[in-house]
Short mmCIF file of N, CA, C and O in Angstrom, two decimals:
data_model
loop_
_atom_site.label_atom_id
_atom_site.label_comp_id
_atom_site.label_asym_id
_atom_site.label_seq_id
_atom_site.Cartn_x
_atom_site.Cartn_y
_atom_site.Cartn_z
N MET W 1 83.89 -7.09 54.71
CA MET W 1 82.39 -7.86 55.53
C MET W 1 81.93 -9.54 54.79
O MET W 1 82.07 -9.07 53.16
N HIS W 2 81.57 -10.21 55.43
CA HIS W 2 80.87 -11.40 54.55
C HIS W 2 79.23 -10.51 53.83
O HIS W 2 78.61 -10.73 54.90
N GLU W 3 79.06 -11.88 53.57
CA GLU W 3 77.50 -10.95 53.18
C GLU W 3 77.03 -12.11 53.93
O GLU W 3 74.88 -11.78 54.54
N THR W 4 76.42 -13.63 53.63
CA THR W 4 75.89 -14.22 55.35
C THR W 4 76.87 -14.91 56.51
O THR W 4 77.79 -14.90 55.67
N ILE W 5 75.65 -15.35 56.99
CA ILE W 5 76.62 -15.91 58.57
C ILE W 5 77.20 -17.20 57.40
O ILE W 5 78.31 -17.18 57.99
N LYS W 6 76.42 -18.06 57.10
CA LYS W 6 76.96 -19.17 56.10
C LYS W 6 78.40 -19.43 55.75
O LYS W 6 79.40 -19.71 55.57
N ASP W 7 78.80 -17.27 54.87
CA ASP W 7 79.94 -17.14 54.37
C ASP W 7 81.44 -17.00 54.73
O ASP W 7 82.29 -17.23 55.49
N MET W 8 80.63 -17.06 56.88
CA MET W 8 82.69 -16.55 57.26
C MET W 8 82.44 -17.50 58.57
O MET W 8 81.95 -18.70 57.96
N PRO W 9 84.08 -18.03 58.59
CA PRO W 9 83.99 -19.52 58.88
C PRO W 9 82.87 -19.05 60.38
O PRO W 9 83.06 -18.17 61.09
N GLU W 10 84.10 -20.81 60.78
CA GLU W 10 82.70 -21.65 61.37
C GLU W 10 83.03 -20.33 63.75
O GLU W 10 81.81 -20.67 63.65
N HIS W 11 83.99 -20.46 63.11
CA HIS W 11 84.58 -19.84 64.71
C HIS W 11 84.11 -18.93 64.45
O HIS W 11 83.96 -18.21 66.22
N SER W 12 84.06 -17.53 63.55
CA SER W 12 83.39 -16.67 63.98
C SER W 12 82.28 -15.93 63.29
O SER W 12 81.70 -14.90 63.81
N ARG W 13 81.44 -16.91 63.59
CA ARG W 13 79.29 -18.00 63.50
C ARG W 13 79.37 -16.97 65.14
O ARG W 13 79.57 -17.54 65.37
N PRO W 14 78.24 -16.41 65.84
CA PRO W 14 77.44 -15.76 65.99
C PRO W 14 77.55 -17.11 67.33
O PRO W 14 77.80 -17.14 68.40
N ARG W 15 76.77 -17.94 67.06
CA ARG W 15 75.92 -19.27 67.36
C ARG W 15 77.73 -19.78 67.81
O ARG W 15 77.07 -20.34 69.09
N GLU W 16 78.43 -20.58 67.33
CA GLU W 16 79.49 -21.12 67.74
C GLU W 16 79.90 -20.12 67.91
O GLU W 16 80.63 -20.70 68.78
N LYS W 17 80.72 -18.27 68.04
CA LYS W 17 81.18 -18.15 69.04
C LYS W 17 80.29 -18.13 70.55
O LYS W 17 81.51 -18.20 71.43
N LEU W 18 79.73 -17.59 70.55
CA LEU W 18 78.86 -18.41 72.04
C LEU W 18 79.46 -19.43 72.58
O LEU W 18 79.90 -19.38 73.66
N ARG W 19 78.51 -19.84 72.17
CA ARG W 19 79.07 -22.16 72.22
C ARG W 19 80.30 -21.26 72.93
O ARG W 19 81.05 -22.43 73.72
N ASP W 20 81.71 -21.20 71.88
CA ASP W 20 82.90 -21.65 73.02
C ASP W 20 83.62 -20.30 73.67
O ASP W 20 84.84 -21.09 74.43
N GLN W 21 83.15 -19.45 73.24
CA GLN W 21 83.74 -18.12 74.28
C GLN W 21 83.17 -17.78 75.25
O GLN W 21 83.31 -17.02 75.73
N GLY W 22 81.55 -18.24 75.37
CA GLY W 22 80.89 -17.24 75.74
C GLY W 22 80.50 -15.72 75.66
O GLY W 22 81.56 -14.64 74.49
N ALA W 23 78.70 -16.21 75.77
CA ALA W 23 78.71 -14.09 76.36
C ALA W 23 79.64 -13.09 75.58
O ALA W 23 80.06 -11.88 75.22
N ALA W 24 80.25 -13.06 77.15
CA ALA W 24 81.03 -12.03 76.07
C ALA W 24 82.42 -11.04 75.44
O ALA W 24 82.22 -10.29 75.59
N ALA W 25 82.17 -12.71 75.03
CA ALA W 25 82.97 -12.39 73.71
C ALA W 25 82.85 -11.54 72.51
O ALA W 25 83.70 -11.55 71.44
N LEU W 26 80.92 -12.10 72.53
CA LEU W 26 80.38 -11.30 71.38
C LEU W 26 79.82 -9.85 71.67
O LEU W 26 80.20 -9.79 72.59
N THR W 27 80.00 -9.06 69.80
CA THR W 27 79.18 -7.90 69.86
C THR W 27 78.24 -7.90 70.08
O THR W 27 77.44 -9.05 70.83
N ASP W 28 77.11 -7.06 70.88
CA ASP W 28 76.13 -6.88 70.91
C ASP W 28 75.31 -6.78 69.76
O ASP W 28 73.47 -8.41 69.75
N GLU W 29 76.12 -6.97 68.16
CA GLU W 29 74.78 -7.30 67.67
C GLU W 29 74.68 -9.24 67.34
O GLU W 29 74.72 -8.90 67.08
N GLU W 30 76.51 -9.49 67.05
CA GLU W 30 76.99 -11.23 67.28
C GLU W 30 75.83 -11.57 68.66
O GLU W 30 75.04 -12.42 67.91
N LEU W 31 74.93 -11.29 69.58
CA LEU W 31 74.40 -12.06 70.74
C LEU W 31 72.71 -12.30 70.63
O LEU W 31 72.31 -12.80 70.33
N VAL W 32 72.89 -11.13 69.59
CA VAL W 32 71.68 -10.77 68.14
C VAL W 32 71.07 -11.46 67.96
O VAL W 32 70.26 -12.36 68.00
N ALA W 33 72.41 -12.41 66.74
CA ALA W 33 71.96 -12.98 66.60
C ALA W 33 71.57 -14.14 66.74
O ALA W 33 70.72 -15.34 66.57
N ALA W 34 73.07 -14.97 67.02
CA ALA W 34 72.86 -16.03 68.06
C ALA W 34 71.50 -15.78 68.65
O ALA W 34 71.15 -17.66 68.38
N ILE W 35 70.94 -15.06 69.51
CA ILE W 35 68.81 -15.58 69.65
C ILE W 35 68.06 -16.10 69.19
O ILE W 35 67.32 -16.51 68.77
N LEU W 36 68.22 -14.97 67.92
CA LEU W 36 67.11 -14.67 66.21
C LEU W 36 67.60 -15.91 66.33
O LEU W 36 66.90 -17.12 65.36
N GLY W 37 68.92 -17.05 66.11
CA GLY W 37 69.17 -17.41 65.09
C GLY W 37 69.25 -17.48 63.18
O GLY W 37 70.02 -17.69 63.08
N MET W 38 68.63 -17.28 62.53
CA MET W 38 68.39 -16.62 61.26
C MET W 38 66.63 -15.32 60.82
O MET W 38 66.37 -14.96 62.14
N GLY W 39 67.52 -14.83 59.59
CA GLY W 39 66.31 -14.04 59.50
C GLY W 39 65.09 -14.08 59.43
O GLY W 39 64.78 -15.06 59.58
N MET W 40 64.70 -13.32 58.37
CA MET W 40 63.58 -13.81 57.72
C MET W 40 63.25 -13.94 56.13
O MET W 40 64.49 -13.36 55.61
N ALA W 41 62.43 -13.58 55.51
CA ALA W 41 61.90 -13.25 54.50
C ALA W 41 62.87 -11.96 53.80
O ALA W 41 61.71 -11.75 54.74
N GLY W 42 63.11 -11.35 53.46
CA GLY W 42 63.55 -9.57 53.09
C GLY W 42 64.51 -9.44 53.57
O GLY W 42 65.21 -8.19 53.50
N ILE W 43 64.59 -10.20 54.30
CA ILE W 43 65.39 -9.77 55.57
C ILE W 43 66.99 -10.58 56.57
O ILE W 43 66.14 -11.84 57.44
N ASP W 44 68.30 -9.79 56.51
CA ASP W 44 69.00 -11.48 56.36
C ASP W 44 69.53 -11.76 58.31
O ASP W 44 68.98 -9.97 58.70
N VAL W 45 69.23 -11.68 58.97
CA VAL W 45 69.95 -12.83 60.54
C VAL W 45 70.77 -11.05 61.27
O VAL W 45 70.68 -10.20 62.11
N ARG W 46 71.05 -11.05 60.50
CA ARG W 46 72.68 -9.91 60.63
C ARG W 46 72.07 -8.28 60.47
O ARG W 46 72.48 -7.84 60.64
N THR W 47 71.55 -8.54 59.33
CA THR W 47 70.53 -7.09 58.62
C THR W 47 69.32 -7.27 60.78
O THR W 47 69.47 -6.09 61.38
N MET W 48 68.14 -7.36 60.45
CA MET W 48 67.96 -7.91 62.30
C MET W 48 68.44 -7.14 63.23
O MET W 48 68.16 -6.45 64.52
N SER W 49 70.42 -7.18 63.28
CA SER W 49 70.40 -7.67 64.50
C SER W 49 71.52 -6.54 64.77
O SER W 49 70.45 -6.30 66.46
N ARG W 50 71.47 -6.22 63.75
CA ARG W 50 71.88 -4.26 63.25
C ARG W 50 71.06 -3.31 64.37
O ARG W 50 71.41 -2.39 64.98
N GLN W 51 69.48 -3.54 63.86
CA GLN W 51 68.16 -2.77 63.84
C GLN W 51 68.42 -3.34 65.51
O GLN W 51 67.57 -2.25 65.85
N VAL W 52 67.54 -4.48 65.50
CA VAL W 52 67.65 -4.37 67.39
C VAL W 52 68.20 -4.07 68.00
O VAL W 52 68.20 -3.67 69.57
N ALA W 53 70.43 -5.01 67.33
CA ALA W 53 70.76 -4.21 69.23
C ALA W 53 70.75 -2.36 68.56
O ALA W 53 70.69 -1.73 69.99
N GLY W 54 71.10 -0.98 68.15
CA GLY W 54 70.55 -0.60 67.77
C GLY W 54 69.16 -0.04 69.11
O GLY W 54 69.20 0.49 69.44
N LEU W 55 68.12 -0.48 68.47
CA LEU W 55 66.76 -0.54 69.67
C LEU W 55 67.34 -0.65 70.84
O LEU W 55 66.66 0.16 71.77
N ILE W 56 68.31 -2.02 71.65
CA ILE W 56 68.41 -1.91 72.54
C ILE W 56 68.99 -0.56 72.69
O ILE W 56 69.31 -0.53 74.46
N ARG W 57 70.48 -0.60 72.96
CA ARG W 57 71.40 0.83 73.19
C ARG W 57 70.25 1.70 73.21
O ARG W 57 70.34 2.59 74.82
N GLU W 58 69.47 2.44 72.22
CA GLU W 58 68.69 4.11 72.47
C GLU W 58 68.04 3.63 73.48
O GLU W 58 67.62 4.33 73.75
N HIS W 59 66.87 2.42 73.82
CA HIS W 59 65.75 2.65 74.30
C HIS W 59 66.02 1.47 76.10
O HIS W 59 65.56 1.58 77.40
N ARG W 60 67.34 0.97 76.19
CA ARG W 60 67.91 0.05 76.94
C ARG W 60 66.30 -0.78 78.01
O ARG W 60 66.39 -0.84 77.18
N GLU W 61 66.67 -0.38 79.34
CA GLU W 61 65.75 -0.71 80.44
C GLU W 61 64.08 -0.54 79.67
O GLU W 61 63.07 -1.34 80.07
N GLY W 62 63.94 0.26 78.74
CA GLY W 62 62.39 1.13 78.37
C GLY W 62 62.60 0.49 76.76
O GLY W 62 61.23 0.48 76.70
N LEU W 63 62.73 -0.69 76.37
CA LEU W 63 62.30 -1.63 75.16
C LEU W 63 61.07 -1.94 76.11
O LEU W 63 60.65 -2.96 77.00
N THR W 64 60.54 -1.84 74.46
CA THR W 64 59.13 -3.11 75.07
C THR W 64 58.59 -3.14 72.95
O THR W 64 59.88 -3.81 72.48
N LEU W 65 57.50 -5.14 73.33
CA LEU W 65 57.38 -5.42 71.81
C LEU W 65 57.33 -4.53 71.01
O LEU W 65 57.05 -4.95 69.61
N ASP W 66 56.40 -2.89 71.29
CA ASP W 66 56.07 -2.43 70.31
C ASP W 66 57.50 -2.03 69.63
O ASP W 66 57.66 -1.70 68.39
N HIS W 67 58.50 -0.97 70.66
CA HIS W 67 59.42 -1.83 69.69
C HIS W 67 60.45 -2.44 68.78
O HIS W 67 61.05 -1.28 67.32
N LEU W 68 60.11 -3.99 69.14
CA LEU W 68 60.64 -4.36 68.30
C LEU W 68 59.98 -5.13 66.92
O LEU W 68 59.94 -5.31 65.75
N LEU W 69 58.82 -4.23 67.43
CA LEU W 69 58.17 -5.08 65.94
C LEU W 69 57.92 -3.42 65.65
O LEU W 69 57.56 -4.00 63.86
N SER W 70 58.39 -2.48 65.09
CA SER W 70 59.03 -1.36 64.60
C SER W 70 60.35 -1.82 63.63
O SER W 70 60.14 -0.58 62.51
N VAL W 71 60.86 -2.94 63.42
CA VAL W 71 61.86 -3.42 62.73
C VAL W 71 61.09 -4.53 61.52
O VAL W 71 60.23 -4.79 61.75
N PRO W 72 61.93 -3.84 59.95
CA PRO W 72 60.52 -3.99 59.17
C PRO W 72 60.67 -5.43 59.14
O PRO W 72 61.71 -6.02 59.92
N VAL W 73 60.20 -6.15 58.85
CA VAL W 73 59.61 -7.33 58.61
C VAL W 73 59.52 -9.29 58.92
O VAL W 73 60.24 -9.85 58.99
N TRP W 74 59.14 -8.26 61.01
CA TRP W 74 59.77 -8.23 61.64
C TRP W 74 58.73 -9.02 62.27
O TRP W 74 57.22 -8.35 62.24
N GLY W 75 58.12 -10.34 62.52
CA GLY W 75 57.07 -11.29 62.75
C GLY W 75 57.29 -11.34 65.05
O GLY W 75 57.70 -10.72 65.15
N SER W 76 55.64 -11.27 64.66
CA SER W 76 55.37 -9.79 66.47
C SER W 76 55.71 -11.57 66.54
O SER W 76 56.26 -11.52 68.69
N ARG W 77 55.82 -12.84 66.28
CA ARG W 77 56.27 -14.48 66.83
C ARG W 77 57.43 -14.43 67.36
O ARG W 77 58.06 -14.46 68.58
N LYS W 78 58.07 -13.44 65.90
CA LYS W 78 60.12 -13.68 67.07
C LYS W 78 60.36 -12.18 67.30
O LYS W 78 60.54 -12.72 68.47
N ALA W 79 59.48 -10.96 67.66
CA ALA W 79 59.78 -10.52 68.33
C ALA W 79 59.38 -11.04 69.80
O ALA W 79 60.36 -10.54 70.70
N ASP W 80 58.01 -11.64 69.85
CA ASP W 80 57.34 -11.53 71.38
C ASP W 80 58.63 -12.32 71.65
O ASP W 80 59.42 -12.75 72.97
N ARG W 81 58.88 -13.54 71.43
CA ARG W 81 60.14 -14.09 71.47
C ARG W 81 62.31 -13.97 72.16
O ARG W 81 61.79 -14.79 73.06
N PHE W 82 62.42 -12.80 71.22
CA PHE W 82 62.93 -12.58 70.95
C PHE W 82 63.04 -11.23 72.62
O PHE W 82 63.42 -12.01 74.44
N PHE W 83 61.88 -10.80 72.62
CA PHE W 83 61.51 -9.56 74.39
C PHE W 83 61.91 -10.87 74.62
O PHE W 83 62.21 -9.71 76.47
N ARG W 84 60.80 -11.67 75.73
CA ARG W 84 61.30 -13.22 76.74
C ARG W 84 62.38 -13.02 76.97
O ARG W 84 61.71 -13.26 77.86
N HIS W 85 63.02 -13.30 75.76
CA HIS W 85 64.62 -13.52 76.40
C HIS W 85 64.47 -12.40 76.78
O HIS W 85 65.95 -12.92 77.92
N SER W 86 64.87 -12.05 76.58
CA SER W 86 65.92 -11.36 76.70
C SER W 86 65.31 -9.85 77.36
O SER W 86 66.48 -9.05 78.84
N ASN W 87 64.68 -10.23 78.67
CA ASN W 87 63.94 -9.96 79.73
C ASN W 87 63.84 -11.52 80.80
O ASN W 87 63.17 -10.98 82.15
N SER W 88 64.21 -12.12 80.49
CA SER W 88 64.16 -13.05 81.27
C SER W 88 65.40 -13.18 82.09
O SER W 88 66.36 -12.20 82.50
N PRO W 89 65.52 -13.74 84.10
CA PRO W 89 66.63 -13.22 85.02
C PRO W 89 67.47 -13.88 84.25
O PRO W 89 68.85 -12.91 85.00
N ASP W 90 67.67 -14.60 83.38
CA ASP W 90 69.39 -15.54 83.57
C ASP W 90 69.70 -15.10 82.29
O ASP W 90 70.60 -15.05 81.73
N ALA W 91 68.53 -14.17 81.33
CA ALA W 91 69.82 -13.57 80.09
C ALA W 91 70.70 -12.68 80.53
O ALA W 91 70.56 -12.06 81.59
N THR W 92 71.59 -12.94 79.70
CA THR W 92 72.69 -11.74 79.25
C THR W 92 72.22 -10.16 79.27
O THR W 92 71.43 -10.15 77.94
N SER W 93 72.84 -9.73 79.77
CA SER W 93 72.59 -8.43 79.69
C SER W 93 72.84 -7.63 78.34
O SER W 93 74.21 -8.24 78.13
N LEU W 94 72.78 -7.63 77.59
CA LEU W 94 72.34 -6.60 75.97
C LEU W 94 72.71 -5.74 76.08
O LEU W 94 72.91 -4.84 74.88
N THR W 95 72.37 -4.75 77.40
CA THR W 95 72.62 -3.20 77.36
C THR W 95 74.08 -2.45 78.41
O THR W 95 74.39 -1.87 78.92
N ARG W 96 75.21 -4.04 77.58
CA ARG W 96 76.67 -3.57 78.34
C ARG W 96 76.88 -2.43 79.20
O ARG W 96 77.71 -2.50 79.60
N ARG W 97 77.30 -2.07 77.70
CA ARG W 97 78.73 -0.99 77.33
C ARG W 97 77.40 0.62 76.76
O ARG W 97 75.71 0.92 76.42
#
């Protein structure tokens, strides 16, 4: 397993994979990482995306902003941005599995 996204081959990085292959080719964690773009101080985007994808799988359509705010060091601004994106009519379903 690679340490950071920057260490990964470019074709394997979530944003590049999304661009080149589409959302269906990504795991839930990769899709969340592509949406988040970057981590925050103290937590990398891959760790955050695993936690968020777990919350999505657990709560499905009942996911709330409060659930997202339970992710350590996640700021309310980033959680709100993700929540709004994931609930938009054109968002790819993150509960596909």
